[in-house]
Coordinates of C-alpha atoms in Angstrom, one line a residue:
Chain A
X1 CA 58.4 101.5 241.1
X2 CA 60.7 100.0 238.7
X3 CA 63.6 98.6 240.6
X4 CA 65.8 98.4 237.5
X5 CA 65.4 102.1 236.7
X6 CA 67.8 102.4 240.0
X7 CA 70.2 99.6 239.7
X8 CA 73.1 102.5 238.5
X9 CA 73.3 103.5 242.2
X10 CA 71.8 100.3 243.7
X11 CA 75.2 98.3 242.9
X12 CA 77.2 101.2 244.7
X13 CA 74.4 101.8 247.5
X14 CA 74.1 98.1 248.5
X15 CA 77.0 97.0 249.4
X16 CA 78.0 100.6 250.9
X17 CA 74.8 100.3 253.4
X18 CA 75.6 96.2 254.0
X19 CA 79.1 97.2 254.9
X20 CA 77.9 99.7 257.7
X21 CA 75.1 97.3 258.5
X22 CA 77.7 94.1 259.0
X23 CA 79.1 95.1 262.5
X24 CA 75.7 95.2 263.5
X25 CA 74.5 91.7 262.0
X26 CA 77.3 90.5 263.5
X27 CA 76.3 91.1 266.8
X28 CA 73.7 88.0 265.9
X29 CA 77.0 85.1 265.3
X30 CA 79.6 84.4 262.7
X31 CA 76.8 82.6 260.3
X32 CA 74.6 85.3 260.0
X33 CA 77.6 87.6 259.1
X34 CA 78.7 85.8 256.7
X35 CA 75.7 85.1 255.0
X36 CA 74.8 88.5 255.0
X37 CA 78.1 89.6 253.2
X38 CA 77.5 86.9 250.8
X39 CA 73.7 87.5 250.2
X40 CA 74.6 91.3 249.5
X41 CA 77.3 90.4 247.5
X42 CA 75.2 88.0 245.5
X43 CA 72.1 91.0 245.2
X44 CA 74.8 93.4 244.3
X45 CA 76.0 90.6 241.3
X46 CA 72.5 90.1 240.0
X47 CA 72.1 93.9 239.9
X48 CA 75.5 94.2 238.0
X49 CA 74.1 91.6 235.8
X50 CA 70.9 93.3 235.2
X51 CA 73.0 96.5 234.6
X52 CA 75.0 94.9 231.8
X53 CA 72.2 93.4 230.0
X54 CA 70.8 97.0 229.9
X55 CA 73.6 98.6 228.7
X56 CA 74.4 96.2 226.1
X57 CA 71.0 96.1 224.8
X58 CA 69.9 100.1 225.1
X59 CA 73.5 102.2 225.2
X60 CA 74.9 104.0 227.9
X61 CA 72.7 104.2 231.2
X62 CA 72.1 107.5 233.1
X63 CA 71.5 108.3 236.2
X64 CA 71.0 111.5 238.1
X65 CA 71.0 112.1 241.8
X66 CA 68.7 114.7 243.4
X67 CA 67.4 115.8 240.4
X68 CA 63.5 116.4 239.5
X69 CA 63.7 112.9 237.4
X70 CA 66.3 110.3 237.5
X71 CA 67.1 110.8 233.6
X72 CA 66.8 114.5 233.8
X73 CA 70.5 115.4 233.1
X74 CA 70.3 119.3 232.4
X75 CA 68.2 121.2 235.0
X76 CA 65.6 123.7 233.2
X77 CA 67.2 126.9 232.1
X78 CA 70.9 125.3 232.2
X79 CA 73.0 123.9 229.8
X80 CA 75.2 122.0 231.6
X81 CA 75.2 119.6 234.1
X82 CA 75.0 120.3 237.8
X83 CA 74.2 117.4 239.6
X84 CA 76.1 114.2 240.6
X85 CA 75.1 111.9 237.6
X86 CA 76.1 108.1 237.1
X87 CA 77.0 107.2 233.7
X88 CA 77.3 103.5 232.7
X89 CA 78.5 102.5 229.5
X90 CA 79.7 99.5 228.0
X91 CA 83.1 99.8 229.7
X92 CA 81.7 100.6 232.9
X93 CA 79.2 97.5 232.7
X94 CA 82.3 95.2 231.9
X95 CA 84.1 96.3 234.9
X96 CA 81.0 96.1 237.2
X97 CA 81.1 92.3 236.4
X98 CA 84.5 91.4 236.7
X99 CA 83.9 93.3 240.5
X100 CA 80.7 91.7 240.9
X101 CA 82.3 88.1 240.6
X102 CA 85.7 88.5 242.2
X103 CA 83.7 90.2 245.3
X104 CA 81.0 87.6 245.5
X105 CA 83.8 84.5 245.6
X106 CA 86.0 86.3 247.8
X107 CA 83.4 86.5 250.6
X108 CA 82.5 82.7 249.8
X109 CA 86.1 82.1 249.7
X110 CA 86.6 84.0 253.2
X111 CA 84.1 82.1 255.4
X112 CA 86.6 79.2 255.9
X113 CA 89.9 80.8 255.1
X114 CA 89.5 83.6 257.6
X115 CA 87.4 82.1 260.0
X116 CA 89.2 82.0 263.6
X117 CA 90.4 85.4 263.3
X118 CA 88.7 88.1 265.5
X119 CA 87.4 91.4 264.0
X120 CA 85.7 89.4 261.2
X121 CA 82.7 92.0 261.2
X122 CA 85.4 94.6 260.4
X123 CA 87.0 92.2 257.4
X124 CA 83.5 91.8 256.0
X125 CA 82.7 95.4 256.2
X126 CA 85.8 96.5 254.6
X127 CA 85.1 94.1 251.7
X128 CA 82.1 95.7 251.1
X129 CA 83.5 99.0 251.4
X130 CA 85.6 98.0 248.8
X131 CA 83.1 96.5 246.6
X132 CA 81.1 99.7 246.8
X133 CA 84.1 101.8 246.1
X134 CA 85.1 100.0 242.9
X135 CA 81.5 100.3 241.6
X136 CA 81.3 103.6 242.2
X137 CA 84.7 104.4 240.5
X138 CA 83.2 102.7 237.1
X139 CA 79.3 103.9 237.4
X140 CA 80.7 107.7 238.3
X141 CA 80.2 110.6 235.6
X142 CA 81.5 112.7 237.9
X143 CA 85.1 113.3 238.3
X144 CA 85.2 114.6 241.8
X145 CA 83.3 111.4 242.9
X146 CA 85.6 109.5 241.0
X147 CA 88.5 110.7 243.1
X148 CA 86.1 110.0 246.4
X149 CA 85.6 106.3 245.2
X150 CA 89.1 106.1 244.5
X151 CA 89.9 107.0 248.1
X152 CA 87.0 104.7 249.5
X153 CA 88.8 101.7 247.6
X154 CA 92.2 103.0 249.0
X155 CA 91.2 102.9 252.7
X156 CA 89.3 99.8 252.7
X157 CA 92.2 97.8 250.6
X158 CA 94.6 99.3 252.7
X159 CA 92.6 98.1 255.8
X160 CA 91.9 94.8 254.3
X161 CA 95.9 94.0 253.5
X162 CA 96.6 94.8 257.2
X163 CA 93.8 92.9 258.5
X164 CA 96.0 89.9 259.8
X165 CA 97.8 92.1 262.3
X166 CA 99.6 89.5 263.6
X167 CA 101.8 89.4 260.7
X168 CA 104.8 92.2 260.5
X169 CA 104.4 91.6 256.6
X170 CA 100.9 92.6 256.7
X171 CA 101.6 96.1 258.4
X172 CA 104.6 96.8 256.7
X173 CA 102.7 95.7 253.2
X174 CA 99.8 97.9 254.1
X175 CA 101.9 101.2 255.4
X176 CA 103.7 101.2 252.1
X177 CA 100.2 100.8 250.1
X178 CA 98.9 103.3 252.0
X179 CA 101.9 106.0 251.2
X180 CA 101.5 105.4 247.5
X181 CA 97.6 105.2 247.3
X182 CA 97.4 108.4 249.0
X183 CA 99.9 110.2 246.9
X184 CA 98.3 108.7 243.7
X185 CA 94.9 110.1 245.3
X186 CA 96.3 113.5 245.8
X187 CA 97.3 113.6 242.4
X188 CA 94.1 112.8 241.1
X189 CA 92.8 115.6 243.4
X190 CA 94.8 118.0 242.2
X191 CA 94.0 117.0 238.5
X192 CA 90.3 117.5 239.2
X193 CA 90.9 120.6 240.9
X194 CA 93.1 121.8 237.8
X195 CA 89.6 121.1 235.5
X196 CA 87.4 122.3 237.9
X197 CA 89.3 125.8 238.1
X198 CA 89.5 125.9 234.4
X199 CA 86.0 124.9 233.3
X200 CA 84.1 124.9 236.4
X201 CA 82.8 121.9 236.0
X202 CA 83.4 118.0 237.1
X203 CA 80.9 116.2 234.9
X204 CA 83.3 114.1 232.4
X205 CA 80.7 114.4 229.5
X206 CA 80.8 118.0 229.9
X207 CA 84.4 118.2 230.9
X208 CA 85.1 116.4 227.3
X209 CA 83.1 118.8 225.3
X210 CA 84.8 121.7 226.9
X211 CA 88.9 120.5 227.1
X212 CA 91.1 122.3 225.1
X213 CA 94.3 120.5 225.9
X214 CA 95.9 123.7 227.1
X215 CA 99.0 123.5 229.4
X216 CA 97.1 123.1 232.4
X217 CA 94.9 120.5 230.9
X218 CA 98.5 118.6 230.0
X219 CA 99.6 118.7 233.4
X220 CA 96.4 117.5 234.7
X221 CA 96.5 114.7 232.4
X222 CA 99.9 113.7 233.2
X223 CA 98.9 113.6 237.1
X224 CA 96.1 111.3 235.9
X225 CA 98.2 109.0 234.0
X226 CA 100.6 108.8 237.0
X227 CA 98.4 108.4 239.5
X228 CA 96.5 105.9 237.8
X229 CA 99.3 103.6 236.4
X230 CA 100.5 103.6 239.8
X231 CA 97.0 102.0 241.2
X232 CA 97.4 99.8 238.2
X233 CA 100.5 98.9 239.3
X234 CA 102.5 99.4 236.2
X235 CA 106.5 99.5 236.3
X236 CA 108.3 101.2 237.6
X237 CA 105.8 102.2 240.3
X238 CA 104.8 98.3 240.6
X239 CA 106.7 97.5 243.2
X240 CA 103.8 98.0 246.2
X241 CA 102.2 95.2 244.4
X242 CA 104.9 92.0 245.4
X243 CA 104.5 93.7 249.0
X244 CA 100.7 93.8 249.4
X245 CA 99.9 90.6 247.3
X246 CA 101.3 88.3 249.1
X247 CA 100.7 90.0 252.5
X248 CA 96.9 90.1 252.2
X249 CA 94.4 87.1 252.9
X250 CA 94.1 85.0 249.7
X251 CA 90.8 86.0 248.8
X252 CA 91.3 89.7 249.3
X253 CA 94.4 89.2 247.0
X254 CA 91.9 87.8 244.1
X255 CA 89.8 91.1 244.8
X256 CA 92.8 93.4 245.0
X257 CA 93.6 92.3 241.7
X258 CA 90.2 93.8 240.3
X259 CA 91.0 96.6 242.3
X260 CA 94.1 97.1 240.5
X261 CA 92.6 96.6 237.3
X262 CA 90.0 99.9 238.0
X263 CA 93.3 102.0 237.7
X264 CA 93.3 100.8 234.2
X265 CA 89.6 101.6 234.0
X266 CA 90.2 104.9 235.1
X267 CA 93.2 105.3 232.8
X268 CA 91.2 104.4 229.9
X269 CA 88.6 106.9 230.9
X270 CA 90.5 109.6 231.1
X271 CA 92.4 109.2 228.1
X272 CA 89.7 107.9 225.8
X273 CA 86.5 109.5 227.6
X274 CA 87.6 113.0 229.0
X275 CA 90.5 114.0 226.2
X276 CA 89.8 112.0 223.7
X277 CA 91.2 113.1 220.3
X278 CA 92.1 116.8 221.6
X279 CA 95.3 114.7 223.2
X280 CA 98.1 113.6 221.4
X281 CA 97.5 110.1 220.9
X282 CA 100.5 108.8 219.4
X283 CA 102.3 110.4 222.6
X284 CA 100.2 109.2 225.1
X285 CA 99.7 106.1 223.4
X286 CA 103.5 105.3 223.4
X287 CA 104.1 106.7 227.1
X288 CA 101.3 103.6 227.9
X289 CA 102.9 101.2 225.5
X290 CA 106.3 101.7 227.4
X291 CA 104.7 101.5 230.5
X292 CA 103.0 98.1 229.3
X293 CA 106.3 96.8 227.8
X294 CA 108.3 97.6 231.1
X295 CA 105.8 95.8 233.2
X296 CA 105.8 92.7 230.6
X297 CA 109.4 92.6 230.9
X298 CA 110.5 93.2 234.8
X299 CA 107.3 91.6 235.8
X300 CA 108.3 88.1 234.3
X301 CA 112.3 88.8 234.9
X302 CA 111.4 88.9 238.7
X303 CA 108.6 86.4 238.6
X304 CA 111.0 83.9 237.9
X305 CA 113.9 84.6 241.1
X306 CA 110.9 84.0 243.3
X307 CA 110.4 81.4 245.7
X308 CA 107.4 83.0 247.7
X309 CA 104.3 81.5 245.6
X310 CA 102.1 84.7 246.2
X311 CA 104.6 87.0 245.2
X312 CA 105.7 84.8 242.2
X313 CA 101.9 85.0 241.1
X314 CA 101.9 89.1 242.0
X315 CA 104.8 89.5 239.5
X316 CA 103.7 87.6 237.0
X317 CA 100.4 89.4 237.4
X318 CA 102.1 92.9 236.9
X319 CA 103.5 91.2 233.5
X320 CA 100.0 90.7 232.5
X321 CA 98.9 94.1 233.2
X322 CA 101.6 95.0 230.8
X323 CA 99.8 92.8 228.2
X324 CA 96.6 95.0 228.7
X325 CA 98.4 98.4 228.8
X326 CA 100.1 97.2 225.6
X327 CA 96.8 96.2 223.8
X328 CA 94.8 99.4 224.7
X329 CA 98.2 101.7 224.4
X330 CA 98.0 100.4 220.8
X331 CA 94.4 101.5 220.1
X332 CA 95.4 105.1 222.0
X333 CA 98.4 105.4 219.7
X334 CA 96.2 105.0 216.6
X335 CA 93.4 107.0 217.6
X336 CA 91.7 109.0 215.2
X337 CA 93.9 107.3 212.1
X338 CA 92.8 104.5 209.6
X339 CA 94.7 102.3 211.5
X340 CA 91.9 102.0 214.6
X341 CA 89.8 100.2 212.2
X342 CA 92.6 98.4 210.6
X343 CA 94.1 96.9 214.2
X344 CA 94.0 99.7 216.3
X345 CA 90.2 98.5 218.0
X346 CA 91.2 95.0 217.7
X347 CA 94.3 95.6 219.9
X348 CA 91.8 97.3 222.3
X349 CA 89.5 94.4 222.3
X350 CA 92.7 92.2 223.2
X351 CA 93.8 94.2 226.0
X352 CA 90.4 94.5 227.3
X353 CA 89.6 90.8 227.0
X354 CA 92.7 90.3 228.6
X355 CA 91.4 91.9 231.8
X356 CA 88.5 89.7 232.6
X357 CA 90.8 86.7 231.7
X358 CA 93.3 87.9 234.2
X359 CA 90.6 88.4 236.8
X360 CA 89.7 85.0 236.6
X361 CA 92.6 83.0 236.4
X362 CA 95.1 85.3 238.6
X363 CA 92.2 84.9 241.1
X364 CA 91.9 81.3 240.6
X365 CA 95.9 81.1 240.9
X366 CA 95.9 83.3 244.2
X367 CA 93.3 81.2 245.8
X368 CA 95.0 78.0 245.1
X369 CA 98.1 79.7 246.6
X370 CA 95.5 80.6 249.5
X371 CA 94.7 76.7 249.4
X372 CA 98.1 75.7 249.7
X373 CA 98.8 78.0 252.5
X374 CA 95.8 77.4 254.6
X375 CA 96.9 73.7 254.8
X376 CA 100.6 73.5 254.8
X377 CA 101.2 76.9 256.7
X378 CA 103.5 77.9 254.2
X379 CA 104.2 79.7 251.0
X380 CA 107.9 78.9 250.4
X381 CA 108.2 76.9 247.3
X382 CA 111.4 75.5 248.4
X383 CA 109.5 73.8 251.5
X384 CA 106.6 72.4 249.2
X385 CA 106.7 69.6 247.2
X386 CA 104.3 66.6 246.5
X387 CA 101.0 68.2 247.3
X388 CA 99.3 66.8 244.2
X389 CA 99.2 63.4 245.9
X390 CA 96.6 65.0 248.2
X391 CA 95.6 68.2 247.0
X392 CA 94.3 66.8 243.6
X393 CA 91.6 69.3 243.2
X394 CA 93.9 72.4 243.8
X395 CA 96.7 70.8 241.6
X396 CA 93.9 70.7 238.5
X397 CA 93.1 74.2 239.5
X398 CA 96.7 75.4 239.7
X399 CA 97.5 73.8 236.3
X400 CA 94.3 75.5 234.8
X401 CA 95.1 78.9 236.0
X402 CA 99.1 78.5 235.1
X403 CA 98.0 77.3 231.8
X404 CA 95.7 80.1 230.9
X405 CA 98.3 83.0 232.4
X406 CA 100.7 81.3 230.1
X407 CA 98.7 81.9 227.4
X408 CA 98.3 78.0 226.5
X409 CA 95.2 76.9 224.3
X410 CA 92.4 76.4 224.8
X411 CA 92.7 78.3 228.0
X412 CA 91.0 82.2 227.8
X413 CA 94.7 83.7 228.2
X414 CA 95.4 82.4 224.8
X415 CA 92.4 84.0 223.3
X416 CA 93.2 87.2 224.6
X417 CA 97.1 87.3 223.9
X418 CA 96.4 86.1 220.4
X419 CA 94.6 89.1 219.4
X420 CA 97.1 91.1 221.5
X421 CA 100.0 89.7 219.3
X422 CA 98.8 89.8 216.1
X423 CA 97.3 93.2 216.4
X424 CA 100.2 94.7 217.9
X425 CA 102.5 92.9 215.7
X426 CA 100.9 95.0 212.9
X427 CA 101.5 98.2 214.9
X428 CA 105.1 97.3 215.6
X429 CA 106.6 93.2 215.5
X430 CA 109.0 94.2 217.7
X431 CA 106.8 94.8 220.7
X432 CA 104.8 91.6 219.6
X433 CA 108.2 89.4 219.6
X434 CA 108.6 91.0 223.3
X435 CA 105.2 90.2 224.4
X436 CA 105.3 86.5 222.8
X437 CA 108.7 85.9 224.6
X438 CA 107.5 86.9 227.7
X439 CA 104.6 84.5 227.4
X440 CA 107.0 81.6 227.1
X441 CA 108.9 82.9 230.4
X442 CA 105.8 82.8 231.9
X443 CA 105.4 79.1 231.0
X444 CA 108.4 78.4 232.5
X445 CA 107.9 80.4 235.5
X446 CA 104.5 78.1 236.2
X447 CA 105.9 74.9 235.3
X448 CA 108.6 75.9 237.8
X449 CA 106.0 76.7 240.5
X450 CA 103.7 73.6 239.8
X451 CA 106.6 71.3 239.9
X452 CA 108.0 72.5 243.3
X453 CA 104.9 72.6 245.0
X454 CA 102.7 69.6 243.6
X455 CA 105.2 67.0 242.1
X456 CA 107.5 64.9 243.4
X457 CA 107.5 62.2 246.2
X458 CA 105.0 62.8 249.3
X459 CA 106.9 64.8 251.8
X460 CA 106.6 63.7 255.3
X461 CA 105.5 66.9 256.3
X462 CA 102.5 67.3 254.6
X463 CA 101.6 63.3 254.6
X464 CA 98.4 64.4 256.1
X465 CA 97.5 67.3 254.3
X466 CA 93.9 67.1 253.0
X467 CA 91.9 69.2 250.4
X468 CA 90.8 72.7 251.4
X469 CA 86.9 72.9 252.7
X470 CA 84.4 73.0 250.3
X471 CA 83.5 76.7 250.7
X472 CA 87.6 77.3 249.5
X473 CA 87.2 75.1 246.6
X474 CA 83.9 76.5 245.2
X475 CA 85.0 79.6 243.9
X476 CA 88.1 78.0 242.8
X477 CA 85.7 75.8 240.9
X478 CA 83.6 78.7 239.5
X479 CA 86.9 80.7 238.3
X480 CA 88.4 77.2 236.9
X481 CA 85.2 76.5 235.0
X482 CA 85.1 80.6 233.9
X483 CA 88.6 80.5 232.4
X484 CA 88.0 77.2 230.3
X485 CA 84.6 78.4 229.1
X486 CA 86.1 82.0 228.3
X487 CA 89.1 79.6 226.5
X488 CA 86.7 77.7 224.5
X489 CA 83.9 80.4 223.4
X490 CA 86.2 83.4 223.1
X491 CA 84.1 84.6 220.5
X492 CA 80.8 85.2 222.3
X493 CA 82.9 86.9 224.8
X494 CA 84.4 89.4 222.4
X495 CA 81.2 89.9 220.6
X496 CA 78.8 90.2 224.3
X497 CA 81.2 91.4 226.5
X498 CA 84.2 92.9 224.8
X499 CA 83.2 94.7 221.8
X500 CA 80.8 96.9 223.6
X501 CA 83.5 97.8 226.0
X502 CA 85.8 98.6 223.5
X503 CA 83.4 100.7 221.1
X504 CA 82.6 102.6 224.2
X505 CA 86.0 104.1 224.7
X506 CA 86.3 104.8 221.3
X507 CA 82.8 106.5 220.8
X508 CA 83.4 109.5 222.6
X509 CA 80.7 111.4 221.3
X510 CA 78.1 108.6 222.6
X511 CA 79.5 109.1 226.0
X512 CA 78.9 113.1 225.9
X513 CA 75.3 112.5 224.4
X514 CA 74.0 110.6 227.1
X515 CA 74.5 113.5 229.4
X516 CA 74.2 116.5 227.4
X517 CA 71.9 115.4 224.7
X518 CA 69.5 113.9 227.2
X519 CA 68.3 117.0 229.3
X520 CA 65.4 119.1 228.2
X521 CA 67.0 122.1 229.1
X522 CA 70.1 121.6 226.4
X523 CA 70.7 125.2 224.4
Chain B
X1 CA 80.2 77.4 214.3
X2 CA 81.2 80.7 215.4
X3 CA 85.0 81.2 215.1
X4 CA 87.2 84.3 217.3
X5 CA 88.1 86.7 214.3
X6 CA 91.7 88.0 215.4
X7 CA 92.1 90.4 212.8
X8 CA 94.6 89.0 210.6
X9 CA 93.0 85.4 211.3
X10 CA 90.8 83.4 213.3
X11 CA 90.9 80.9 216.4
X12 CA 88.7 78.2 217.3
X13 CA 89.2 76.4 220.7
X14 CA 86.6 73.6 219.9
X15 CA 88.7 72.8 216.5
X16 CA 92.0 72.7 218.5
X17 CA 90.8 70.5 221.0
X18 CA 89.0 67.9 218.4
X19 CA 92.9 67.9 216.6
X20 CA 94.3 67.6 219.8
X21 CA 92.1 64.9 221.0
X22 CA 92.7 63.1 217.6
X23 CA 96.3 63.6 217.7
X24 CA 96.6 62.1 221.3
X25 CA 94.0 58.9 219.9
X26 CA 96.7 58.1 216.6
X27 CA 99.6 58.5 219.5
X28 CA 98.2 56.2 221.9
X29 CA 97.3 53.7 218.8
X30 CA 100.9 53.6 217.8
X31 CA 102.2 53.5 221.4
X32 CA 100.5 49.9 222.1
X33 CA 103.0 48.7 219.5
X34 CA 106.1 50.6 221.4
X35 CA 108.3 48.2 223.6
X36 CA 107.0 48.9 227.4
X37 CA 110.7 50.3 228.9
X38 CA 109.0 51.7 232.0
X39 CA 109.9 49.0 235.3
X40 CA 109.0 50.2 238.4
X41 CA 111.2 50.3 241.4
X42 CA 114.3 50.2 239.8
X43 CA 117.1 52.8 239.2
X44 CA 115.3 54.4 236.3
X45 CA 112.7 55.5 238.3
X46 CA 115.1 57.8 240.7
X47 CA 115.9 61.3 239.8
X48 CA 119.1 62.3 237.7
X49 CA 121.2 64.6 239.8
X50 CA 124.1 64.9 237.4
X51 CA 125.5 61.4 237.8
X52 CA 125.5 61.9 241.5
X53 CA 124.0 59.1 243.7
X54 CA 120.8 60.9 245.6
X55 CA 121.0 61.6 249.2
X56 CA 118.3 60.6 251.5
X57 CA 115.3 63.3 251.1
X58 CA 117.3 65.1 248.4
X59 CA 114.8 66.6 246.2
X60 CA 114.7 69.2 243.4
X61 CA 113.4 72.0 244.7
X62 CA 112.5 75.8 243.1
X63 CA 115.8 77.1 243.9
X64 CA 117.3 74.6 242.5
X65 CA 115.5 75.2 238.9
X66 CA 116.7 77.7 236.6
X67 CA 119.9 78.4 238.5
X68 CA 121.8 78.3 235.8
X69 CA 119.3 80.7 233.9
X70 CA 119.5 83.5 236.5
X71 CA 123.2 82.9 237.3
X72 CA 124.1 83.3 233.3
X73 CA 122.2 86.6 233.8
X74 CA 123.5 87.9 237.1
X75 CA 124.4 90.9 235.3
X76 CA 121.0 91.5 234.7
X77 CA 119.5 90.4 237.9
X78 CA 121.8 92.1 240.4
X79 CA 120.8 95.7 240.1
X80 CA 117.0 94.9 239.1
X81 CA 116.7 93.1 243.1
X82 CA 118.9 96.4 244.1
X83 CA 115.9 98.3 242.8
X84 CA 113.5 96.4 244.7
X85 CA 114.9 97.6 247.9
X86 CA 111.3 97.2 249.9
X87 CA 112.0 100.7 251.1
X88 CA 108.8 102.8 250.4
X89 CA 110.9 106.1 249.9
X90 CA 112.7 104.4 246.3
X91 CA 108.7 103.6 245.5
X92 CA 108.2 106.9 245.5
X93 CA 111.3 108.1 244.1
X94 CA 110.5 105.9 240.9
X95 CA 107.1 107.9 241.0
X96 CA 108.4 110.8 240.9
X97 CA 110.7 109.9 237.9
X98 CA 108.2 108.8 236.0
X99 CA 106.0 111.7 236.9
X100 CA 109.0 113.5 235.7
X101 CA 109.4 112.0 232.4
X102 CA 105.7 112.0 231.9
X103 CA 105.5 115.8 232.2
X104 CA 108.4 116.4 230.1
X105 CA 107.1 114.5 227.2
X106 CA 103.5 115.7 227.1
X107 CA 104.8 119.5 228.1
X108 CA 107.7 119.7 226.1
X109 CA 106.1 118.0 222.9
X110 CA 102.7 119.8 222.7
X111 CA 104.7 123.0 222.4

């Protein structure tokens, strides 16, 4: 049996089965449980890499569940898909890599960070469940499955935020998140029901061919945009983010960044693949741009006044989500016009490149903040100071993350922001100027954060503070290396990872053909 | 060597790094001729707190930094902070408001 032929389902199935097996493995001891979770995510990462290589070399991969053959999308005598079909294109593969890296590093970091808590088999089970849900969202080609996986991520993420039940902030943040995620999930379900009621189909590719942009389709689109922008934490629906991120354990906060980005994936998939040119691209593009601009502006503004380190990073992360919305929003606004090739596609590449960069540097910053709170017991910047004396590597990692998020060369954040600035400037110079000013403010924010936490004389309270354990330093080291390498060789990242993802979004026909053109029963 | 094409220009981090390294090298060479003004253990190594003598244990914390910036923009920050009430009902109200705007824009302008 060719195992690689089944990779699309294995990236979902292995962490899912791993999640259910974790409580059983946990009976054999903490070490066995930890290594099991890491092994499952290592295996999933290897599969995600294999999947990405296959997609980048041969185009979209299709996998049919319960069919006569795994590539047989249309049963004989039918001209529309009736089974659950997974479809992995460049965009799906791009996100699968992000999910794989963040969840694996999160599991490794967790071994020391969360040790000592009770109920850890549930923690790792939820982490694997979250990974399965995120992988499911990006590989499914079915609208209802998309909703199901969205709910899986919501349940798992809420459970993980609430995991440290001894802290009031965890329960409160998880409750708020649960309410908002449920509302968002119901919006998605309603949108899917509207489309199913109209067309009697759930497959994205088939729906994309049928969709007419009737009033009902417009209502479904509005529901999708609202729900997925809420999951992505776009302003003004961002308020759960600064509550949930600090309340979650640091490795979970890093995974939550990827989980938030899956909201962007959904938004892009719906706008570009499902509706494509049938929507009014300029209007929807401007809605996305305005959400992005508001996120940039409000995100950095609020970050300036934060004293809680993780809350500060969370707010600046909201601003970074704004850059991703801005870049891809410009691409959407000029979809179907000559400007797409002139600068629209480049703006999309900038926005998509920023997604992977953000996952790495924001993850690094949260892990560094986690190392600080792990050793000092506080995240309050007013109480911290002089930590660079004892936590030199953490200080270096924080500088790398801070410089990258502020867009300083030669780190990865600079490369993606440069593409966004230049291409957005051609669309509307004012948008580019606002984005640029926000970056300067981000630099000011991280200068303050670094000065407050690491610089200055050694404080008596932290005289005996040591570096975090090796299992926490290793994931930070990996993310720091990726942040630097992606900054030094951005051309390679754009060429091999970002461009296929951007092309997959604008090439709606290829996505449709992979399903409707691959079956023998096409009429 | 491959460079990143940005649509309007190009970017090479390696060229930038080499240029930065060269610049630092030149500055370092010049700096050898500078007067060494740093005197460890003297007043010049203490933080300058608007001319006030530093009290024992006094230091610049996060709340002190950008105080003037936030104070000058009080009119902007006060409503912004008030909007972030921490109450989940308010969070939902914002989502409903944005939903209404998106419905109005898409529904109204498609006709």
